[in-house]
């Protein structure tokens, strides 16, 4: 992403300045790993089931982080570490920053979703669609509630096409990712059975996957790789051409 002043960052993520905050400080990249610090990195202290990112804020600053985003109520123990931005939820703040950056990208964005086969499909699209254009693809399997925003934030402003992989494991997740990715086109690999037990039925699982296509307009396309009646249903608000794997008129971008 482009350099962002801390004073502006606070507004983007809905945070509060804390610690040794410098409004003129600048961040240029986002990270969740205290050891993977690039120049002017912004460290997001995420809490998970196995560890708590707040434990590594000091390490992040020692390794060169320019600022850190932390949860409310955790500033006291970290105030001396460096510039802090206090938020309700660091993960939501990461997604808000990625959504802000997505609105500044000129790229045509293709989202790849499905139960499985997403990464190989994404890699194939990047390979075959990249001739003569600057194309960007999500790193590895960055397709989660954390991986997707990190992938979007790493997308260069001047790339022509961005292929972003997105996955869901339970109801409600795709709506948050759709706000971050805001795709121009969507590829659905398949419905499959992975994570199906987390949904009431196949129709509910399909509806969650198709949520990524909710804003597609008439000039966009939804490419469905599996002949499943649940995937043929139009997502709410989507006006688009449905292209299946046996269509003669495959989309171009």
XYZ file of N, CA and C in Angstrom:
759
model
N 0.839 -1.188 0.000
C 0.000 0.000 0.000
C 0.878 1.242 0.000
N 0.282 2.381 -0.331
C 1.004 3.648 -0.312
C 1.278 4.074 1.128
N 2.267 4.947 1.337
C 2.516 5.463 2.684
C 1.285 6.162 3.250
N 1.006 5.908 4.534
C -0.134 6.504 5.217
C 0.362 7.128 6.515
N 0.025 8.390 6.733
C 0.367 9.037 7.996
C -0.468 8.435 9.119
N 0.115 8.360 10.292
C -0.597 7.782 11.424
C -1.855 8.567 11.764
N -1.814 9.868 11.557
C -3.004 10.677 11.815
C -4.159 10.235 10.926
N -3.869 9.878 9.672
C -4.904 9.400 8.757
C -5.284 7.965 9.077
N -4.324 7.160 9.455
C -4.583 5.763 9.772
C -5.615 5.638 10.889
N -5.493 6.476 11.893
C -6.439 6.447 13.004
C -7.866 6.619 12.504
N -8.055 7.502 11.540
C -9.388 7.731 10.981
C -9.858 6.529 10.161
N -8.953 5.931 9.413
C -9.319 4.809 8.545
C -9.822 3.626 9.353
N -9.142 3.308 10.441
C -9.485 2.109 11.212
C -10.392 2.409 12.399
N -10.769 3.673 12.581
C -11.643 4.030 13.688
C -10.980 3.841 15.032
N -9.701 4.229 15.120
C -8.942 4.016 16.340
C -8.697 5.276 17.150
N -7.899 5.117 18.181
C -7.533 6.207 19.074
C -6.019 6.217 19.240
N -5.360 7.367 19.114
C -3.910 7.426 19.318
C -3.549 7.027 20.744
N -2.445 6.337 20.895
C -2.011 5.919 22.225
C -0.498 5.710 22.207
N 0.057 5.476 23.391
C 1.486 5.239 23.495
C 2.298 6.434 23.033
N 3.414 6.182 22.438
C 4.296 7.244 21.933
C 3.859 7.637 20.521
N 2.625 8.080 20.418
C 2.011 8.339 19.106
C 2.583 9.599 18.466
N 2.946 9.484 17.189
C 3.435 10.608 16.394
C 2.530 10.744 15.182
N 1.666 11.757 15.125
C 0.721 11.875 14.002
C 1.404 11.976 12.647
N 2.665 12.398 12.611
C 3.392 12.526 11.351
C 4.137 11.251 10.981
N 4.076 10.251 11.843
C 4.694 8.974 11.501
C 4.012 8.348 10.297
N 4.720 7.485 9.602
C 4.219 6.909 8.356
C 4.352 5.384 8.384
N 3.322 4.703 7.883
C 3.385 3.250 7.681
C 3.170 2.959 6.204
N 3.812 1.883 5.724
C 3.756 1.549 4.304
C 3.368 0.098 4.040
N 3.259 -0.704 5.089
C 2.931 -2.119 4.932
C 2.281 -2.613 6.208
N 1.586 -3.747 6.113
C 0.920 -4.336 7.273
C 1.463 -5.736 7.519
N 1.575 -6.110 8.784
C 2.055 -7.440 9.131
C 1.401 -7.910 10.415
N 1.318 -9.233 10.587
C 0.826 -9.814 11.838
C 1.932 -10.634 12.507
N 3.117 -10.638 11.908
C 4.251 -11.398 12.429
C 5.320 -10.433 12.916
N 5.681 -10.534 14.177
C 6.641 -9.595 14.760
C 8.038 -9.754 14.185
N 8.323 -10.901 13.574
C 9.649 -11.119 13.007
C 9.715 -10.748 11.531
N 8.575 -10.622 10.876
C 8.547 -10.297 9.446
C 8.226 -8.816 9.279
N 9.172 -8.015 9.632
C 8.979 -6.572 9.620
C 9.722 -5.955 8.440
N 8.973 -5.324 7.564
C 9.569 -4.579 6.458
C 9.624 -3.102 6.834
N 10.191 -2.322 5.969
C 10.331 -0.899 6.234
C 8.963 -0.271 6.506
N 8.871 0.496 7.579
C 7.654 1.233 7.941
C 6.431 0.319 8.068
N 6.610 -0.851 8.672
C 5.502 -1.794 8.829
C 4.588 -1.406 9.982
N 3.316 -1.721 9.813
C 2.302 -1.564 10.844
C 1.978 -2.948 11.378
N 2.230 -3.175 12.663
C 2.004 -4.482 13.269
C 0.608 -4.545 13.884
N -0.162 -5.570 13.499
C -1.492 -5.788 14.065
C -1.388 -6.886 15.116
N -1.707 -6.539 16.358
C -1.636 -7.489 17.464
C -2.941 -8.285 17.529
N -2.973 -9.418 16.852
C -4.177 -10.237 16.781
C -4.169 -11.287 17.880
N -5.341 -11.534 18.433
C -5.490 -12.564 19.456
C -6.120 -13.798 18.832
N -5.533 -14.955 19.086
C -6.052 -16.197 18.532
C -6.217 -17.250 19.604
N -6.487 -18.467 19.173
C -6.692 -19.557 20.118
C -5.375 -20.067 20.696
N -4.279 -19.845 19.967
C -2.995 -20.387 20.405
C -2.086 -19.339 21.052
N -2.207 -18.102 20.635
C -1.326 -17.077 21.171
C -2.005 -15.714 21.094
N -1.361 -14.720 21.663
C -1.895 -13.363 21.701
C -0.835 -12.427 21.133
N -1.174 -11.756 20.026
C -0.217 -10.879 19.373
C 0.285 -9.745 20.241
N -0.458 -9.399 21.279
C -0.018 -8.321 22.156
C 1.269 -8.684 22.891
N 1.534 -9.969 23.023
C 2.771 -10.409 23.667
C 3.998 -10.059 22.836
N 3.785 -9.790 21.532
C 4.915 -9.599 20.633
C 5.035 -8.169 20.120
N 4.274 -7.260 20.710
C 4.355 -5.859 20.278
C 5.761 -5.311 20.496
N 6.344 -5.599 21.639
C 7.706 -5.138 21.910
C 8.696 -5.686 20.903
N 8.555 -6.970 20.553
C 9.441 -7.573 19.556
C 9.259 -6.904 18.199
N 8.010 -6.589 17.857
C 7.742 -5.940 16.571
C 8.468 -4.596 16.475
N 8.388 -3.800 17.546
C 9.085 -2.514 17.536
C 10.599 -2.717 17.519
N 11.089 -3.709 18.237
C 12.531 -3.984 18.247
C 13.023 -4.381 16.861
N 12.144 -5.001 16.076
C 12.518 -5.425 14.724
C 12.243 -4.370 13.660
N 11.759 -3.184 14.085
C 11.635 -2.075 13.155
C 10.238 -1.634 12.805
N 9.216 -2.134 13.496
C 7.843 -1.693 13.211
C 7.709 -0.190 13.462
N 6.904 0.468 12.618
C 6.695 1.907 12.760
C 5.569 2.220 13.730
N 4.616 1.293 13.896
C 3.478 1.482 14.790
C 2.801 0.134 14.983
N 1.905 0.072 15.959
C 1.165 -1.165 16.222
C -0.289 -0.849 16.504
N -1.160 -1.730 16.038
C -2.594 -1.636 16.312
C -2.921 -2.640 17.403
N -3.495 -2.158 18.495
C -3.754 -3.010 19.660
C -5.207 -2.873 20.099
N -5.657 -3.832 20.894
C -7.038 -3.827 21.378
C -7.192 -2.870 22.553
N -8.380 -2.300 22.671
C -8.669 -1.411 23.794
C -8.500 -2.170 25.113
N -7.914 -1.465 26.073
C -7.664 -2.079 27.359
C -6.303 -2.709 27.484
N -5.531 -2.727 26.384
C -4.203 -3.337 26.421
C -3.083 -2.313 26.328
N -3.426 -1.039 26.266
C -2.416 -0.002 26.062
C -1.495 0.149 27.264
N -2.050 0.035 28.468
C -1.262 0.277 29.667
C 0.042 -0.484 29.697
N -0.017 -1.740 29.352
C 1.169 -2.587 29.390
C 2.118 -2.342 28.222
N 1.657 -1.594 27.215
C 2.442 -1.429 25.990
C 2.779 0.025 25.677
N 2.338 0.958 26.497
C 2.426 2.378 26.186
C 3.836 2.846 25.857
N 4.834 2.258 26.501
C 6.211 2.705 26.292
C 6.871 2.059 25.073
N 6.190 1.107 24.459
C 6.823 0.354 23.370
C 7.015 1.181 22.107
N 6.051 2.058 21.810
C 6.125 2.845 20.588
C 4.768 3.408 20.227
N 4.614 3.949 19.003
C 3.329 4.506 18.569
C 2.259 3.416 18.491
N 1.119 3.665 19.118
C 0.042 2.687 19.147
C -1.254 3.297 18.625
N -2.077 2.435 18.025
C -3.430 2.803 17.626
C -4.360 1.822 18.335
N -5.202 2.339 19.200
C -6.091 1.507 20.009
C -7.429 1.348 19.290
N -7.878 0.106 19.114
C -9.130 -0.183 18.398
C -9.947 -1.211 19.168
N -11.215 -1.335 18.800
C -12.073 -2.333 19.435
C -11.613 -3.749 19.094
N -11.243 -3.960 17.837
C -10.867 -5.297 17.369
C -9.777 -5.163 16.308
N -8.543 -5.561 16.576
C -7.460 -5.426 15.590
C -7.737 -6.135 14.272
N -8.438 -7.277 14.301
C -8.734 -7.954 13.040
C -9.671 -7.122 12.175
N -10.701 -6.551 12.780
C -11.608 -5.684 12.028
C -10.878 -4.449 11.521
N -9.927 -3.950 12.291
C -9.137 -2.801 11.856
C -8.286 -3.159 10.650
N -7.720 -4.359 10.644
C -6.954 -4.831 9.488
C -7.843 -4.889 8.254
N -9.054 -5.393 8.403
C -9.983 -5.472 7.277
C -10.404 -4.089 6.801
N -10.579 -3.150 7.735
C -10.949 -1.780 7.356
C -9.838 -1.114 6.562
N -8.596 -1.335 6.967
C -7.471 -0.762 6.225
C -7.390 -1.353 4.823
N -7.613 -2.666 4.708
C -7.583 -3.314 3.395
C -8.715 -2.808 2.509
N -9.903 -2.601 3.070
C -11.024 -2.072 2.293
C -10.708 -0.672 1.786
N -10.057 0.124 2.626
C -9.629 1.473 2.208
C -8.659 1.392 1.039
N -7.701 0.469 1.118
C -6.717 0.345 0.038
C -7.371 -0.193 -1.227
N -8.314 -1.138 -1.091
C -8.998 -1.679 -2.272
C -9.678 -0.575 -3.070
N -10.242 0.419 -2.407
C -10.933 1.499 -3.111
C -9.969 2.370 -3.910
N -8.695 2.251 -3.636
C -7.694 3.048 -4.338
C -6.986 2.284 -5.454
N -7.279 1.021 -5.584
C -6.661 0.214 -6.629
C -7.360 0.451 -7.958
N -6.571 0.520 -9.010
C -7.150 0.657 -10.346
C -7.375 -0.709 -10.997
N -6.890 -1.759 -10.367
C -6.943 -3.098 -10.946
C -8.363 -3.607 -11.105
N -8.551 -4.453 -12.108
C -9.768 -5.233 -12.248
C -9.596 -6.441 -11.334
N -10.486 -6.608 -10.377
C -10.300 -7.614 -9.330
C -11.163 -8.846 -9.592
N -10.510 -9.999 -9.599
C -11.190 -11.285 -9.768
C -11.088 -12.039 -8.451
N -12.215 -12.428 -7.884
C -12.229 -13.219 -6.654
C -12.403 -14.691 -7.009
N -11.643 -15.552 -6.347
C -11.765 -17.001 -6.522
C -12.248 -17.585 -5.201
N -13.446 -18.191 -5.217
C -14.032 -18.759 -4.006
C -14.467 -20.193 -4.284
N -14.736 -20.941 -3.220
C -15.187 -22.312 -3.381
C -14.796 -23.150 -2.186
N -15.228 -24.411 -2.179
C -14.898 -25.304 -1.072
C -13.462 -25.780 -1.154
N -12.993 -26.068 -2.352
C -11.601 -26.456 -2.555
C -11.213 -26.143 -3.994
N -9.926 -26.266 -4.291
C -9.438 -25.962 -5.635
C -9.190 -24.486 -5.879
N -9.285 -23.657 -4.836
C -9.153 -22.205 -5.017
C -7.727 -21.797 -5.377
N -6.752 -22.348 -4.677
C -5.376 -21.900 -4.882
C -4.862 -22.265 -6.265
N -5.118 -23.492 -6.696
C -4.643 -23.889 -8.030
C -5.363 -23.092 -9.114
N -6.645 -22.775 -8.908
C -7.387 -21.961 -9.871
C -6.833 -20.544 -9.904
N -6.570 -19.988 -8.728
C -5.991 -18.643 -8.651
C -4.640 -18.592 -9.346
N -3.791 -19.584 -9.080
C -2.460 -19.605 -9.694
C -2.552 -19.746 -11.212
N -3.510 -20.550 -11.681
C -3.692 -20.718 -13.123
C -4.147 -19.414 -13.771
N -5.061 -18.714 -13.139
C -5.516 -17.427 -13.673
C -4.368 -16.425 -13.747
N -3.565 -16.381 -12.710
C -2.424 -15.454 -12.703
C -1.470 -15.797 -13.840
N -1.253 -17.074 -14.059
C -0.315 -17.501 -15.109
C -0.843 -17.179 -16.503
N -2.094 -17.537 -16.769
C -2.615 -17.415 -18.128
C -3.108 -16.017 -18.469
N -3.487 -15.238 -17.471
C -4.017 -13.901 -17.754
C -2.959 -12.813 -17.649
N -1.730 -13.192 -17.344
C -0.705 -12.190 -17.092
C 0.069 -11.709 -18.291
N -0.138 -12.308 -19.454
C 0.634 -11.909 -20.629
C 0.274 -10.496 -21.063
N 1.283 -9.620 -21.090
C 1.085 -8.252 -21.553
C 0.478 -7.325 -20.538
N 0.205 -7.827 -19.346
C -0.388 -6.999 -18.307
C 0.312 -7.264 -16.980
N 0.219 -6.322 -16.083
C 0.755 -6.519 -14.746
C -0.324 -7.155 -13.899
N -0.095 -8.379 -13.473
C -1.112 -9.122 -12.743
C -0.579 -9.500 -11.361
N -1.460 -9.487 -10.400
C -1.103 -9.814 -9.019
C -2.023 -10.913 -8.525
N -1.467 -11.871 -7.776
C -2.271 -12.916 -7.161
C -2.002 -13.012 -5.674
N -2.987 -13.430 -4.918
C -2.814 -13.615 -3.477
C -1.615 -14.519 -3.208
N -0.786 -14.202 -2.229
C 0.334 -15.086 -1.892
C -0.167 -16.407 -1.318
N 0.362 -17.509 -1.788
C 0.051 -18.811 -1.216
C -1.425 -19.057 -1.043
N -1.815 -19.376 0.177
C -3.227 -19.625 0.498
C -3.763 -18.538 1.428
N -3.455 -17.303 1.132
C -3.964 -16.174 1.922
C -5.440 -15.971 1.593
N -6.316 -16.776 2.202
C -7.733 -16.713 1.833
C -8.671 -16.572 3.024
N -8.137 -16.331 4.213
C -8.951 -16.279 5.426
C -9.347 -14.848 5.774
N -10.021 -14.702 6.909
C -10.409 -13.384 7.403
C -9.185 -12.504 7.658
N -8.044 -13.114 7.867
C -6.787 -12.385 8.043
C -5.987 -12.363 6.753
N -5.911 -13.497 6.073
C -5.110 -13.593 4.861
C -5.597 -12.713 3.729
N -6.920 -12.617 3.540
C -7.459 -11.800 2.446
C -7.076 -10.325 2.587
N -7.295 -9.695 3.745
C -6.881 -8.295 3.856
C -5.377 -8.097 3.676
N -4.565 -9.028 4.170
C -3.126 -8.914 3.960
C -2.789 -9.009 2.473
N -3.484 -9.891 1.747
C -3.252 -10.021 0.307
C -3.640 -8.747 -0.428
N -4.780 -8.166 -0.077
C -5.219 -6.928 -0.729
C -4.250 -5.792 -0.435
N -3.782 -5.686 0.794
C -2.854 -4.615 1.160
C -1.520 -4.738 0.435
N -1.153 -5.949 0.029
C 0.107 -6.156 -0.681
C -0.017 -5.929 -2.186
N -1.232 -5.701 -2.667
C -1.443 -5.504 -4.107
C -0.933 -4.133 -4.531
N -0.076 -4.057 -5.558
C 0.419 -2.762 -6.026
C -0.707 -1.910 -6.606
N -0.620 -0.619 -6.398
C -1.649 0.282 -6.900
C -1.768 0.231 -8.419
N -0.643 0.039 -9.109
C -0.648 0.170 -10.568
C -0.799 -1.158 -11.300
N -1.180 -2.245 -10.617
C -1.348 -3.494 -11.355
C -2.671 -3.455 -12.127
N -2.732 -4.213 -13.214
C -3.903 -4.195 -14.101
C -4.995 -5.154 -13.646
N -4.584 -6.318 -13.163
C -5.529 -7.355 -12.724
C -5.042 -7.909 -11.391
N -5.955 -8.087 -10.457
C -5.634 -8.713 -9.181
C -6.548 -9.912 -8.984
N -5.964 -11.064 -8.680
C -6.732 -12.282 -8.438
C -6.623 -12.604 -6.954
N -7.745 -12.515 -6.255
C -7.769 -12.659 -4.809
C -8.569 -13.903 -4.425
N -7.941 -14.782 -3.666
C -8.578 -16.006 -3.196
C -9.295 -15.737 -1.868
N -10.481 -16.296 -1.706
C -11.239 -16.076 -0.466
C -11.947 -17.364 -0.044
N -11.908 -17.642 1.254
C -12.528 -18.855 1.782
C -13.397 -18.518 2.983
N -14.379 -19.374 3.228
C -15.224 -19.220 4.418
C -15.365 -20.569 5.095
N -15.518 -20.539 6.409
C -15.710 -21.769 7.171
C -17.038 -21.792 7.908
N -17.709 -20.634 7.982
C -18.980 -20.571 8.703
C -19.813 -19.410 8.178
N -21.112 -19.392 8.450
C -21.986 -18.323 7.948
C -21.530 -16.945 8.419
N -21.677 -15.964 7.518
C -21.375 -14.575 7.846
C -19.978 -14.111 7.492
N -19.072 -15.044 7.205
C -17.689 -14.648 6.939
C -17.517 -13.970 5.583
N -18.238 -14.435 4.559
C -18.027 -13.891 3.222
C -18.459 -12.435 3.124
N -19.451 -12.036 3.888
C -19.894 -10.642 3.854
C -18.761 -9.710 4.252
N -17.987 -10.104 5.252
C -16.862 -9.272 5.678
C -15.777 -9.233 4.615
N -15.509 -10.383 3.997
C -14.472 -10.424 2.958
C -14.919 -9.684 1.700
N -16.214 -9.733 1.402
C -16.720 -9.029 0.213
C -16.509 -7.533 0.343
N -16.618 -6.999 1.549
C -16.373 -5.575 1.775
C -14.920 -5.221 1.508
N -14.024 -6.173 1.728
C -12.597 -5.948 1.499
C -12.246 -6.106 0.022
N -12.740 -7.167 -0.618
C -12.328 -7.492 -1.991
C -13.098 -6.686 -3.025
N -14.391 -6.512 -2.842
C -15.243 -5.795 -3.802
C -14.885 -6.197 -5.241
N -15.100 -7.467 -5.598
C -14.622 -7.969 -6.894
C -15.414 -7.438 -8.076
N -14.724 -7.368 -9.215
C -15.382 -7.060 -10.484
C -15.898 -8.327 -11.145
N -15.266 -9.448 -10.856
C -15.662 -10.751 -11.388
C -15.444 -11.792 -10.295
N -16.173 -12.896 -10.377
C -16.047 -13.963 -9.379
C -15.948 -15.307 -10.079
N -15.015 -16.142 -9.617
C -14.902 -17.534 -10.061
C -15.242 -18.418 -8.859
N -16.218 -19.296 -9.032
C -16.586 -20.264 -7.988
C -16.085 -21.629 -8.442
N -15.146 -22.208 -7.709
C -14.561 -23.474 -8.146
C -15.548 -24.630 -7.994
N -16.129 -24.777 -6.810
C -17.099 -25.845 -6.573
C -17.740 -25.648 -5.209
N -18.777 -26.406 -4.968
C -19.453 -26.360 -3.670
C -18.819 -27.353 -2.701
N -18.595 -28.561 -3.170
C -17.877 -29.552 -2.384
C -18.517 -29.862 -1.042
N -17.730 -30.495 -0.175
C -18.223 -30.884 1.146
C -17.413 -30.275 2.283
N -16.302 -29.615 1.958
C -15.469 -29.052 3.022
C -16.240 -27.968 3.773
N -16.255 -28.025 5.074
C -16.946 -27.088 5.960
C -18.469 -27.165 5.828
N -18.985 -28.135 5.076
C -20.437 -28.206 4.875
C -21.186 -28.420 6.192
N -20.537 -29.062 7.159
C -21.204 -29.324 8.436
C -21.463 -28.046 9.224
N -20.811 -26.935 8.831
C -21.006 -25.672 9.534
C -22.233 -24.913 9.027
N -22.855 -25.428 7.972
C -24.008 -24.758 7.374
C -25.236 -25.649 7.492
N -26.409 -25.032 7.458
C -27.652 -25.775 7.625
C -27.865 -26.780 6.497
N -27.504 -26.393 5.271
C -27.660 -27.267 4.115
C -26.782 -26.745 2.984
N -26.810 -27.443 1.847
C -25.981 -27.041 0.708
C -26.398 -25.669 0.175
N -27.679 -25.389 0.218
C -28.145 -24.088 -0.264
C -27.565 -22.961 0.583
N -27.492 -23.173 1.888
C -26.914 -22.152 2.754
C -25.436 -21.968 2.508
N -24.740 -23.075 2.265
C -23.316 -22.992 1.955
C -23.089 -22.274 0.628
N -23.917 -22.594 -0.367
C -23.798 -21.949 -1.678
C -24.084 -20.458 -1.574
N -25.096 -20.097 -0.797
C -25.442 -18.686 -0.635
C -24.287 -17.911 -0.010
N -23.585 -18.545 0.923
C -22.447 -17.886 1.557
C -21.322 -17.648 0.545
N -21.038 -18.649 -0.288
C -19.997 -18.493 -1.311
C -20.378 -17.417 -2.324
N -21.643 -17.407 -2.727
C -22.088 -16.462 -3.740
C -22.215 -15.043 -3.206
N -22.106 -14.874 -1.907
C -22.178 -13.530 -1.326
C -21.095 -12.629 -1.893
N -19.973 -13.197 -2.319
C -18.896 -12.400 -2.895
C -19.326 -11.733 -4.198
N -20.379 -12.264 -4.831
C -20.841 -11.722 -6.104
C -21.983 -10.734 -5.954
N -22.289 -10.311 -4.736
C -23.491 -9.522 -4.485
C -23.505 -8.194 -5.220
N -22.351 -7.599 -5.488
C -22.311 -6.275 -6.116
C -21.969 -6.306 -7.598
N -21.909 -7.484 -8.183
C -21.538 -7.556 -9.590
C -22.576 -6.863 -10.461
N -22.102 -6.104 -11.439
C -22.991 -5.402 -12.360
C -23.107 -6.127 -13.684
N -23.760 -5.475 -14.642
C -24.014 -6.092 -15.940
C -22.738 -6.390 -16.720
N -21.661 -5.657 -16.449
C -20.418 -5.852 -17.196
C -19.512 -6.884 -16.539
N -19.956 -7.438 -15.416
C -19.163 -8.425 -14.703
C -19.657 -9.827 -15.007
N -18.901 -10.829 -14.569
C -19.325 -12.206 -14.778
C -19.078 -13.057 -13.549
N -19.893 -14.080 -13.428
C -19.775 -15.078 -12.381
C -19.508 -16.406 -13.061
N -18.315 -16.945 -12.866
C -17.905 -18.190 -13.514
C -18.034 -19.327 -12.511
N -18.922 -20.268 -12.798
C -19.174 -21.385 -11.897
C -18.584 -22.648 -12.491
N -17.691 -23.295 -11.752
C -16.998 -24.462 -12.277
C -17.688 -25.781 -11.998
N -18.796 -25.777 -11.298
C -19.492 -27.009 -10.954
C -20.966 -26.872 -11.306
N -21.515 -27.915 -11.888
C -22.932 -27.913 -12.256
C -23.752 -28.293 -11.032
N -24.068 -27.291 -10.210
C -24.844 -27.525 -8.992
C -26.003 -26.545 -8.966
N -27.218 -27.024 -8.791
C -28.367 -26.114 -8.797
C -28.269 -25.043 -7.722
N -27.630 -25.365 -6.594
C -27.503 -24.380 -5.526
C -26.633 -23.200 -5.955
N -25.664 -23.448 -6.849
C -24.774 -22.388 -7.309
C -25.360 -21.603 -8.484
N -26.424 -22.101 -9.072
C -27.032 -21.407 -10.205
C -27.921 -20.260 -9.764
N -28.275 -20.213 -8.495
C -29.149 -19.158 -8.000
C -28.392 -17.836 -7.935
N -29.043 -16.770 -8.362
C -28.406 -15.451 -8.343
C -28.291 -14.944 -6.917
N -27.125 -14.428 -6.530
C -27.017 -13.820 -5.202
C -27.848 -12.550 -5.125
N -28.310 -12.175 -3.959
C -29.150 -10.976 -3.826
C -28.461 -9.737 -4.387
N -29.157 -9.001 -5.237
C -28.632 -7.750 -5.764
C -27.692 -7.905 -6.930
N -27.413 -9.130 -7.360
C -26.446 -9.328 -8.443
C -27.139 -9.349 -9.795
N -26.709 -8.484 -10.680
C -27.157 -8.519 -12.071
C -25.942 -8.897 -12.898
N -25.911 -10.122 -13.400
C -24.699 -10.585 -14.060
C -25.003 -11.704 -15.037
N -24.021 -12.031 -15.870
C -24.099 -13.193 -16.732
C -23.556 -14.392 -15.968
N -24.273 -15.489 -16.009
C -23.797 -16.724 -15.400
C -23.086 -17.537 -16.475
N -21.828 -17.844 -16.233
C -21.041 -18.613 -17.187
C -20.639 -19.917 -16.519
N -21.079 -21.038 -17.036
C -20.727 -22.334 -16.474
C -19.601 -22.953 -17.288
N -19.115 -24.111 -16.839
C -17.943 -24.703 -17.497
C -18.253 -25.248 -18.883
N -19.538 -25.360 -19.255
C -19.861 -25.830 -20.592
C -20.352 -24.707 -21.502
N -20.165 -23.449 -21.066
C -20.617 -22.317 -21.878
C -19.676 -22.112 -23.052
N -20.245 -21.749 -24.199
C -19.423 -21.470 -25.370
C -18.785 -20.094 -25.279
N -19.462 -19.167 -24.605
C -18.986 -17.787 -24.515
C -18.311 -17.552 -23.169
N -17.053 -17.940 -23.065
C -16.317 -17.751 -21.827
C -15.865 -16.295 -21.716
N -15.780 -15.775 -20.512
C -15.441 -14.359 -20.323
C -13.992 -14.049 -20.643
N -13.751 -12.805 -20.984
C -12.391 -12.297 -21.233
C -12.176 -11.106 -20.327
N -10.956 -10.947 -19.845
C -10.623 -9.752 -19.084
C -9.152 -9.438 -19.273
